Short mmCIF file of C-alpha atoms in Angstrom, two decimals:
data_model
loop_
_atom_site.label_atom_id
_atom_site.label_comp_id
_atom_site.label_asym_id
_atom_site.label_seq_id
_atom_site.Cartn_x
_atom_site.Cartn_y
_atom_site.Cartn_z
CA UNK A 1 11.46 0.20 -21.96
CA UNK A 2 14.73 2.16 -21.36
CA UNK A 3 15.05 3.14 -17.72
CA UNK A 4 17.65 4.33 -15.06
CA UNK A 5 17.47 1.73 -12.21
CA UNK A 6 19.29 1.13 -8.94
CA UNK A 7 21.27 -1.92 -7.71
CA UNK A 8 20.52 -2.47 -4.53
CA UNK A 9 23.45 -4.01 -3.16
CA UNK A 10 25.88 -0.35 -3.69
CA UNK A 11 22.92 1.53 -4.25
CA UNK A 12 24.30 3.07 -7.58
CA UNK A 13 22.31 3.64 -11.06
CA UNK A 14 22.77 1.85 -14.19
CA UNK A 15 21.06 2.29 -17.72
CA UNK A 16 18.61 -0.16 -18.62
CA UNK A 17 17.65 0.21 -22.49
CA UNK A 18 17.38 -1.82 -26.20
CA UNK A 19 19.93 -1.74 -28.76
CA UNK A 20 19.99 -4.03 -31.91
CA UNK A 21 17.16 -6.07 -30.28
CA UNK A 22 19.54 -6.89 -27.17
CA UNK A 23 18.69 -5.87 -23.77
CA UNK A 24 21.95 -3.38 -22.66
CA UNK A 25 22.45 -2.57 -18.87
CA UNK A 26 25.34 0.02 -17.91
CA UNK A 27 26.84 0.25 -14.73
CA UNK A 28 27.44 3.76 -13.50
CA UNK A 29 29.16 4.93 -10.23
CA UNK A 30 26.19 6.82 -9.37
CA UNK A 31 24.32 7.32 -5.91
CA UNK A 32 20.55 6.80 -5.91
CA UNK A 33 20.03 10.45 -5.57
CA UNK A 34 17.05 12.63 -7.33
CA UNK A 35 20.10 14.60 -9.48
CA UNK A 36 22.01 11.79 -10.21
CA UNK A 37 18.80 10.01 -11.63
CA UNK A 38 17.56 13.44 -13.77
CA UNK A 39 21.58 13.49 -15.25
CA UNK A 40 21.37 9.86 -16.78
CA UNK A 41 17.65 10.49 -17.64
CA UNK A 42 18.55 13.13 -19.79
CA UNK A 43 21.51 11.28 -21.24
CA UNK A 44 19.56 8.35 -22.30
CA UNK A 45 17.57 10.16 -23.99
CA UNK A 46 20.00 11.38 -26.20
CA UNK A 47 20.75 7.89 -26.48
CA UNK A 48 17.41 6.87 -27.81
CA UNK A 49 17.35 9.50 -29.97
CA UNK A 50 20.79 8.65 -31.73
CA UNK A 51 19.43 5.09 -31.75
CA UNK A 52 16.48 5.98 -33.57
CA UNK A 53 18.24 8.23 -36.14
CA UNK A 54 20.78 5.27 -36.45
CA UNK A 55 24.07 7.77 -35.42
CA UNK A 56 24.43 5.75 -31.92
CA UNK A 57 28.05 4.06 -31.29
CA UNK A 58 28.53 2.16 -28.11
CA UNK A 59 31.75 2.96 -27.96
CA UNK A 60 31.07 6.75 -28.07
CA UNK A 61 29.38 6.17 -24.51
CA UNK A 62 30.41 3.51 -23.40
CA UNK A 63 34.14 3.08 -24.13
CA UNK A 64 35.19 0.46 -21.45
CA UNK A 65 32.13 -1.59 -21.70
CA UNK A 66 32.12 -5.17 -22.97
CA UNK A 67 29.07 -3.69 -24.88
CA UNK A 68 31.19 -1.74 -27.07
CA UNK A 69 33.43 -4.33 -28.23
CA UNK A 70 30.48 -6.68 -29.03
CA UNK A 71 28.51 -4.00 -30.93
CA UNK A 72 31.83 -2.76 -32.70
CA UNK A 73 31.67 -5.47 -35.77
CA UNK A 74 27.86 -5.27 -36.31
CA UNK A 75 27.54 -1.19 -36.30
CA UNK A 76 30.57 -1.27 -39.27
CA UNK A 77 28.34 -3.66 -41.43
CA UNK A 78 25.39 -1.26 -40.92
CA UNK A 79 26.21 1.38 -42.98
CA UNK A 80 22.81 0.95 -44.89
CA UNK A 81 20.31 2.97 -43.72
CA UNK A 82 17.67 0.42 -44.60
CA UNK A 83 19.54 -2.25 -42.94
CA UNK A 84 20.00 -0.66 -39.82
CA UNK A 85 16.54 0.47 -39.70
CA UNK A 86 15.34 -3.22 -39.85
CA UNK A 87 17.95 -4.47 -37.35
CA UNK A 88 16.79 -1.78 -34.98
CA UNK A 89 13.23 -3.22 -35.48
CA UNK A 90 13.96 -6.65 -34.56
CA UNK A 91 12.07 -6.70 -31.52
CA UNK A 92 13.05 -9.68 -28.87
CA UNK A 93 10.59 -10.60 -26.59
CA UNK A 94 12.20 -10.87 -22.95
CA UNK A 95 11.70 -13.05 -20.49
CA UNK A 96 9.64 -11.95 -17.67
CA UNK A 97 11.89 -11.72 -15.66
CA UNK A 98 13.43 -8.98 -17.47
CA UNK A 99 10.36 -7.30 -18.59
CA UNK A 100 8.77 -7.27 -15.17
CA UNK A 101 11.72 -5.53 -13.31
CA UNK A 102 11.53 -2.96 -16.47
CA UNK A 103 7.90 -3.02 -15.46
CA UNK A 104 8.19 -1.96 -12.11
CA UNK A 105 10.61 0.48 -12.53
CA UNK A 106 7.95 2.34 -14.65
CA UNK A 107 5.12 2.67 -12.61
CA UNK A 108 6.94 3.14 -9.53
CA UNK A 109 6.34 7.17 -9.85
CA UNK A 110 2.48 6.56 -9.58
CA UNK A 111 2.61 4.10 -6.55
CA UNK A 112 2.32 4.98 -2.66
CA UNK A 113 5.65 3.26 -0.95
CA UNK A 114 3.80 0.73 0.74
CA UNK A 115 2.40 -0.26 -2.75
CA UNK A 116 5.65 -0.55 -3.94
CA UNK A 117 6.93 -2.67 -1.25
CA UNK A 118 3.93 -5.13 -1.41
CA UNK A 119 4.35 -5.81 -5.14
CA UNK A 120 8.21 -6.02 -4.67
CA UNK A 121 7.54 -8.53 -2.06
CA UNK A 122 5.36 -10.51 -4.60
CA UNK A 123 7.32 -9.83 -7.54
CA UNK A 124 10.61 -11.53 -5.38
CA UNK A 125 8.80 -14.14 -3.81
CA UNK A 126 6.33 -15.60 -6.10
CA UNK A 127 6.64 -14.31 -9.57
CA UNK A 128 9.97 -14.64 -10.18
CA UNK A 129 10.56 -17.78 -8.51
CA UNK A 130 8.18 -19.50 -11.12
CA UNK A 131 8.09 -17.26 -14.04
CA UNK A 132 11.79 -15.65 -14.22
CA UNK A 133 13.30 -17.58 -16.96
CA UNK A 134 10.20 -18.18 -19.18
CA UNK A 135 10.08 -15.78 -22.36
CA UNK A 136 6.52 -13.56 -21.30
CA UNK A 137 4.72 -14.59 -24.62
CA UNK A 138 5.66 -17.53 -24.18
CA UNK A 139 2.88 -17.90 -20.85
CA UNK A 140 -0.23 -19.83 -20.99
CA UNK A 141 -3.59 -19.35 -19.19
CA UNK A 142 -2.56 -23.15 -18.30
CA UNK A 143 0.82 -21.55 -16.62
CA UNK A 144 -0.77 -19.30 -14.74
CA UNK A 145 -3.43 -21.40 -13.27
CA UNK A 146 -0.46 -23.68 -12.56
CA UNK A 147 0.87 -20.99 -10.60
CA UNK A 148 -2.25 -20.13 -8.45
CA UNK A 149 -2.40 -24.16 -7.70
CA UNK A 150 1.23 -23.76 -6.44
CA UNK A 151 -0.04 -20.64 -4.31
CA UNK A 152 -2.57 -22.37 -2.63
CA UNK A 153 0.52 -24.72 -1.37
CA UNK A 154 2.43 -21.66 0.46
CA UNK A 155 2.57 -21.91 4.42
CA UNK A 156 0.29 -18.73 5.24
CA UNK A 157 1.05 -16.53 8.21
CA UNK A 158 0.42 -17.36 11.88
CA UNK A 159 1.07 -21.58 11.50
CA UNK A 160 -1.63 -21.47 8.76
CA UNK A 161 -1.17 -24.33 6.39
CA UNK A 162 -2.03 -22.06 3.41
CA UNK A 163 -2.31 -19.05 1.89
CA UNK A 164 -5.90 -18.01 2.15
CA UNK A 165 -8.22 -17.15 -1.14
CA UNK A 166 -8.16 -13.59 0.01
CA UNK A 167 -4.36 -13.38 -0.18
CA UNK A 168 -3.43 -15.65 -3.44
CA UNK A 169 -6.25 -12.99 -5.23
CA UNK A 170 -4.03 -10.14 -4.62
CA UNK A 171 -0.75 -11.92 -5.20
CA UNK A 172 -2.85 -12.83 -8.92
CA UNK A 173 -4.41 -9.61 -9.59
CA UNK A 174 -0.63 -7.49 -10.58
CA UNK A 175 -0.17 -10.40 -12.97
CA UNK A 176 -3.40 -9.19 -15.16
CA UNK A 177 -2.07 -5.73 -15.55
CA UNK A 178 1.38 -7.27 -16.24
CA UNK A 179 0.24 -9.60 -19.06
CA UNK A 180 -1.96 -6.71 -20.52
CA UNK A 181 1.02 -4.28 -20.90
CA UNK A 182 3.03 -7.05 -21.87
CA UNK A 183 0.34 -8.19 -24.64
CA UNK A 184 0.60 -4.65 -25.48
CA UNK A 185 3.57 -3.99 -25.98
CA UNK A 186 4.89 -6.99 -27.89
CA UNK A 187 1.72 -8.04 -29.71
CA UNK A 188 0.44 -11.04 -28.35
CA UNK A 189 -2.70 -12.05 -26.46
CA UNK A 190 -2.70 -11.89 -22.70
CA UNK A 191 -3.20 -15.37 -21.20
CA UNK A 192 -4.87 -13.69 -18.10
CA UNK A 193 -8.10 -14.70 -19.84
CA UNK A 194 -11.70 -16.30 -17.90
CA UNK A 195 -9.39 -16.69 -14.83
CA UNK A 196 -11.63 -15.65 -12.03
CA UNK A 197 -11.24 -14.57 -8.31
CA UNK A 198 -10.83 -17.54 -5.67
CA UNK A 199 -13.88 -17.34 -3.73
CA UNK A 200 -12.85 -15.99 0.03
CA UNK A 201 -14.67 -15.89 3.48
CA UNK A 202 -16.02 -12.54 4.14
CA UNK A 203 -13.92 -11.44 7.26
CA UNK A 204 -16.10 -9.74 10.05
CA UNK A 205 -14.92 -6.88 11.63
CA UNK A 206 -15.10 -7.56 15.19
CA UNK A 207 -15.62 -3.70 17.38
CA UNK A 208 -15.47 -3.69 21.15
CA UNK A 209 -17.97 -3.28 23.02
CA UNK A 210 -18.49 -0.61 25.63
CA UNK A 211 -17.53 -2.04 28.53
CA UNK A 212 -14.51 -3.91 26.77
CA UNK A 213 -13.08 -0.37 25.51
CA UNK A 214 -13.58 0.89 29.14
CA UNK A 215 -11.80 -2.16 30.58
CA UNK A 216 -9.10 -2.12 28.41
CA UNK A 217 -8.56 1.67 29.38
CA UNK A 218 -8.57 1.07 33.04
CA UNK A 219 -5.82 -1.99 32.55
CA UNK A 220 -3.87 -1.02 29.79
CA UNK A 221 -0.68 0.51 30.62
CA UNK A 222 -0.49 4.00 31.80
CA UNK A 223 2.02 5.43 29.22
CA UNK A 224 -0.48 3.92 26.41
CA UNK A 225 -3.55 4.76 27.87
CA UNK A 226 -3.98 7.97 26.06
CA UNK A 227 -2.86 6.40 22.75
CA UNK A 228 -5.65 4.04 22.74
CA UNK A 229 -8.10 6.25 24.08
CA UNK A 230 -7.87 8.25 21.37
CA UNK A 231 -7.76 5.15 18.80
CA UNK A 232 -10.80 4.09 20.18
CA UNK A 233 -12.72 7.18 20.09
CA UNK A 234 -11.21 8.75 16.46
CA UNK A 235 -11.14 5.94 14.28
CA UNK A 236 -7.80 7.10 12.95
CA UNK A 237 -5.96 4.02 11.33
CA UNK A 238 -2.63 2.70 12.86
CA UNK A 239 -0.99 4.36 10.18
CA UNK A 240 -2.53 8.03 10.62
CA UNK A 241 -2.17 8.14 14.39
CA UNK A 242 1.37 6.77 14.47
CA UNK A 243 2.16 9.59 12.03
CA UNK A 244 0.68 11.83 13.74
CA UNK A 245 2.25 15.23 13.93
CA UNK A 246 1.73 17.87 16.63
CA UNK A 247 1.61 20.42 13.63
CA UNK A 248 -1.91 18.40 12.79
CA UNK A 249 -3.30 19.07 16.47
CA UNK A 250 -5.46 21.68 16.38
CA UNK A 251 -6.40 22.95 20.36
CA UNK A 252 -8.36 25.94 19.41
CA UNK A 253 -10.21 24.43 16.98
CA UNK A 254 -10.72 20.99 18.52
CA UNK A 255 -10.11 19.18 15.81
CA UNK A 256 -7.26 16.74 13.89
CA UNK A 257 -5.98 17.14 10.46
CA UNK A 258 -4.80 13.53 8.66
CA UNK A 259 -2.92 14.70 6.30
CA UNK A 260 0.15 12.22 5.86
CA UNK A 261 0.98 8.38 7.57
CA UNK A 262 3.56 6.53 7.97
CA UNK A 263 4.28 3.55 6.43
CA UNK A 264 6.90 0.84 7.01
CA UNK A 265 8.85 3.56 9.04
CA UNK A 266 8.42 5.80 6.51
CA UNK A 267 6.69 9.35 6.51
CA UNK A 268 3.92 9.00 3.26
CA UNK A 269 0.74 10.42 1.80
CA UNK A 270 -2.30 9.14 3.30
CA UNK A 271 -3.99 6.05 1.97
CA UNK A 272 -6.79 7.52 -0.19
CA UNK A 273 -7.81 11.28 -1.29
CA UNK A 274 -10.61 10.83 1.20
CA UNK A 275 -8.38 10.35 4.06
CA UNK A 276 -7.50 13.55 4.12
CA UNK A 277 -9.78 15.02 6.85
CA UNK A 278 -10.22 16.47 10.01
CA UNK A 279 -11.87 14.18 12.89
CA UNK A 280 -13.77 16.38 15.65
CA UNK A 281 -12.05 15.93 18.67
CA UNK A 282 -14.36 15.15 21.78
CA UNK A 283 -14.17 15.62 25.12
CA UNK A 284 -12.17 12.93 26.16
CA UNK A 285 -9.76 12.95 23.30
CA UNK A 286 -9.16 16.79 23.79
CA UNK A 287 -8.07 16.08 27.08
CA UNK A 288 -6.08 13.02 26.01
CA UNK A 289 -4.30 14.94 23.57
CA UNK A 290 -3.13 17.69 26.40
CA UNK A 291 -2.03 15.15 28.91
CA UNK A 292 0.26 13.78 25.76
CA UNK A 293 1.47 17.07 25.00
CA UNK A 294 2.61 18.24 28.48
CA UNK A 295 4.41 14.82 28.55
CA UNK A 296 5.78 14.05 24.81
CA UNK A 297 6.22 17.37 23.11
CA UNK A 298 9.41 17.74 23.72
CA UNK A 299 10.53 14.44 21.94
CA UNK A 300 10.07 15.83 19.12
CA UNK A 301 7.23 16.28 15.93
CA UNK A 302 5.10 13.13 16.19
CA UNK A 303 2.54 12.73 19.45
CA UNK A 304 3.12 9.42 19.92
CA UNK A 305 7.25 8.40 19.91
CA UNK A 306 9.97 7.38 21.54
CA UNK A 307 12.35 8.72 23.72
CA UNK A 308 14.58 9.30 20.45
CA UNK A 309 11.77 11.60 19.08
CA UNK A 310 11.15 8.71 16.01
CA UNK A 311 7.45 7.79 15.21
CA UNK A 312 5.91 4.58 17.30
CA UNK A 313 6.74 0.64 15.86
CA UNK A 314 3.53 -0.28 15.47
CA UNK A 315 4.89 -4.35 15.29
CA UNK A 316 6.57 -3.66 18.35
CA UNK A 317 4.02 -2.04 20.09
CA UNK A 318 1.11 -4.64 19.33
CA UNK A 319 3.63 -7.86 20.48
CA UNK A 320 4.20 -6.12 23.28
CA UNK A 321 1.57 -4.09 24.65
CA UNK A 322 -1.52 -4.94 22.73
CA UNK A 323 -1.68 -8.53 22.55
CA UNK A 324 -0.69 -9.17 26.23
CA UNK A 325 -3.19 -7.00 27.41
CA UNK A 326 -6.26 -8.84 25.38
CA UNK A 327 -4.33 -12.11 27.06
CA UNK A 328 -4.46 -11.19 30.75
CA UNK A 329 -7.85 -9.71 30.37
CA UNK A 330 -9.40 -12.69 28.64
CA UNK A 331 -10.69 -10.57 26.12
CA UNK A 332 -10.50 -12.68 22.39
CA UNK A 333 -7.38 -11.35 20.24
CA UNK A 334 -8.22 -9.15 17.91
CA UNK A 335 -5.83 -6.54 15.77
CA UNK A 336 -5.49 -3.47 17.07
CA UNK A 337 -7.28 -1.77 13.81
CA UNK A 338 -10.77 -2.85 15.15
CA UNK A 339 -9.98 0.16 17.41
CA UNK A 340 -11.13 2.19 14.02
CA UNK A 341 -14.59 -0.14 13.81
CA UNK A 342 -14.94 0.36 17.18
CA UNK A 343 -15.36 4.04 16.85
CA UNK A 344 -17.51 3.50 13.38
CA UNK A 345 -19.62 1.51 16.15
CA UNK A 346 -19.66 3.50 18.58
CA UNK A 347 -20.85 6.80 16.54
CA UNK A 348 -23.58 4.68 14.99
CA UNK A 349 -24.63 3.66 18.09
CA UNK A 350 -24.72 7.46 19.15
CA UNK A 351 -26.97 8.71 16.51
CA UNK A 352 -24.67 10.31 14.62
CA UNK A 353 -25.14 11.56 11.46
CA UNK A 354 -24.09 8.71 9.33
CA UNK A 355 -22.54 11.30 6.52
CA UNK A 356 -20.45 13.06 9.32
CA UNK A 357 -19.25 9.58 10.58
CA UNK A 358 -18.03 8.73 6.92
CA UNK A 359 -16.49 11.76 6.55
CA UNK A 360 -14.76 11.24 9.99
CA UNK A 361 -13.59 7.62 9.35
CA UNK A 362 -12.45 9.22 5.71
CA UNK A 363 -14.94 7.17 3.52
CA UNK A 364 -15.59 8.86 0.16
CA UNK A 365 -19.51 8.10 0.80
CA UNK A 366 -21.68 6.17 3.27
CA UNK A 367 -22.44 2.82 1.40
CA UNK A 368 -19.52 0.87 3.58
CA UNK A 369 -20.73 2.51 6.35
CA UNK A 370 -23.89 1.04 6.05
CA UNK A 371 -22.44 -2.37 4.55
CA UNK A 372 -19.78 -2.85 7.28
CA UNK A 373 -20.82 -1.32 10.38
CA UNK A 374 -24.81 -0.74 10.71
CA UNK A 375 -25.87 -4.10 11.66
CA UNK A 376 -23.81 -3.89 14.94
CA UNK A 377 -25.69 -0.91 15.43
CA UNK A 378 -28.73 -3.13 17.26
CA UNK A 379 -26.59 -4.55 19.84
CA UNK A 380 -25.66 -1.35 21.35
CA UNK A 381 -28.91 0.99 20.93
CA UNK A 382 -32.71 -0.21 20.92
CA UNK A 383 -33.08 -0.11 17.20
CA UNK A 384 -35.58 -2.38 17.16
CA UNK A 385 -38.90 -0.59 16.27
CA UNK A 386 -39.43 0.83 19.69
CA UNK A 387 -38.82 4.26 18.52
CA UNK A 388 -41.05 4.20 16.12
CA UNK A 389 -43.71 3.35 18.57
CA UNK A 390 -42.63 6.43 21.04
CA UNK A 391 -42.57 8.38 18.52
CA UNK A 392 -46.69 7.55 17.64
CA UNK A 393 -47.40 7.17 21.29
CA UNK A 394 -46.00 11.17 21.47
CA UNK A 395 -48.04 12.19 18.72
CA UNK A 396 -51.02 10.53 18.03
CA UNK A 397 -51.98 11.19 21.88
CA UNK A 398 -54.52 8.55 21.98
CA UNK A 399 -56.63 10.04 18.96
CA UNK A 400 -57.07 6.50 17.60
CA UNK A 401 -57.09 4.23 20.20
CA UNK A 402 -59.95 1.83 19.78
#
């Protein structure tokens, strides 16, 4: 569990690691800084080691530390082998609190940012608030059903009166992997037994139609016109065009590269392996990208910015552009990501090839294609048989006609 963490209010690292069955935590003067971090990575593992071969003094590292005067007594009785062995042993199980934070730290390395913000969020907001204090073997299946009740009491977003199903399933689903590492690690059985999923409403996408999209393009306003033209007709995800760079515009070729996003402000990897792509640019979007580049490259390196060069606030530009525009137009609010089912839609609709489409929206295969999208496919094309009957008509010339 040892680990070199940051405190957020100087931004600094401290140690985080077991000694004599007692969780230790060291203040450094530090900055959160990738060679800071690898120094006091490598020195606490010379600390573990010494631990383990029973040669650690707190002193030795820690001379000014309250740590070392409280260890002092106990490390001058241990001059046993055997007994220091055993005290070493004596594991304490923490309370979650401490064990989650330890938790976190951990698999922080394998997580996208915005995955680490969204289980901070729930880990400071929900977890915590209930389960802090309790010692983690200590939690019952009971407890944690407890908790999901409480859930289902939270004030959800937009005036809602609660949190829907949908939601309190993700805020649960971290707790299973926490309570099987836990269970792990200390030896007890997870309580994150028979608890199943909250049933939750299937939410429909909602694309626009043709004449919507073409109505919204002739009202929206001119400086965003290109920005949803090209949202509508790419399928790129708010994300992947607001991190757009002009590095990833490809003229000759016609085409655009997603290869990063930006999350939260932040520049990041995009959100699966899959999305990593290049979307065909058509017509319309080609042109749409050179109107944007005789008027924004100079800003900077994303298309779409501000006049400071920084990538588009997506927030900001929904409140106040998006949104207002659906008002005036009478048009029923709807996020601006059904821009991306839009274009799913509209490619269906098309005849595209439904394996190009996937590979355009940056789906791994074509069964959510089909799942999501195909059955809007009939009210924008006359998929209803009549084909097939053209088709005979064509080629059976009469032949069988009674």
């Amino acid at each position: 569990m040892a680990s070199v963490s940051v405190r957020k209010e100087s931004n600094t690292l401290y140690l985080d690691f077991r000694y004599m069955g007692r969780r230790c935590r060291e203040q450094t003067n530090f900055k959160n800084t990738v060679a800071n971090k690898r120094r006091l990575e490598k020195l606490l593992v010379v600390i573990e080691a010494e631990i383990m071969a029973g040669t650690f003094r707190y002193a030795k590292h820690f001379p000014d530390s309250k740590g070392a005067h409280r260890f002092a007594e106990e490390e001058l009785k241990l001059h046993d082998p055997k007994e220091w062995s055993l005290k070493q042993e004596q594991q304490v199980v923490p309370i979650f609190e401490e064990y989650v934070l330890g938790w976190l730290e951990r698999h922080k390395v394998a997580w996208r940012k915005s995955h680490i913000v969204n289980i901070e969020s729930m880990i400071n907001k929900h977890y915590l608030p209930y389960f802090g204090g309790m010692e983690i073997s200590s939690i019952t299946r009971n407890d944690l059903l407890k908790f999901r009740t409480a859930l289902a009491k939270v004030p959800g977003r937009n005036g809602r009166e609660s949190l829907s199903n949908t939601r309190i399933n993700k805020i649960m689903d971290p707790l299973r992997r926490i309570f099987e590492d836990a269970a792990e690690e200390f030896h007890f059985i997870t309580p994150y037994i028979r608890i199943k999923q909250l049933k939750s409403h299937k939410t429909d996408v909602q694309p626009f139609t043709f004449e919507e999209v073409n109505l919204l393009l002739d009202k929206v306003r001119t400086d965003y016109r290109d920005y949803y033209l090209i949202r509508f007709f790419t399928g790129m995800r708010t994300g992947e065009i607001d991190g757009l760079k002009w590095k990833y515009v490809d003229f000759t070729k016609r085409i655009i590269k997603i290869r990063e996003t930006i999350v939260a402000g932040e520049e990041d990897i995009t959100k699966t392996e899959s999305s990593i792509r290049d979307i065909h640019m058509s017509q319309p979007v080609y042109e749409a990208f050179k109107r944007v580049k005789a008027n924004t490259w100079r800003f900077g390196k994303f298309v779409f910015c501000n006049r400071e060069g920084e990538a588009l606030n997506h927030c900001n530009v929904t409140k106040r552009v998006w949104y207002p525009m659906l008002k005036r137009l009478g048009i029923e609010k709807r996020r601006p990501y059904q821009t991306r089912h839009t274009a799913a839609t509209l490619w269906l609709a098309a005849g595209e090839s439904p394996e190009w489409i996937a590979m355009q929206m940056g789906h791994s295969n074509t069964e959510m294609l089909f799942r999501v999208y195909s059955r809007y496919v009939p009210n924008l094309t006359r998929m209803d048989g009549s084909a097939m009957d053209k088709l005979l008509a064509e080629k059976l010339e009469g032949r069988h006609a009674v």
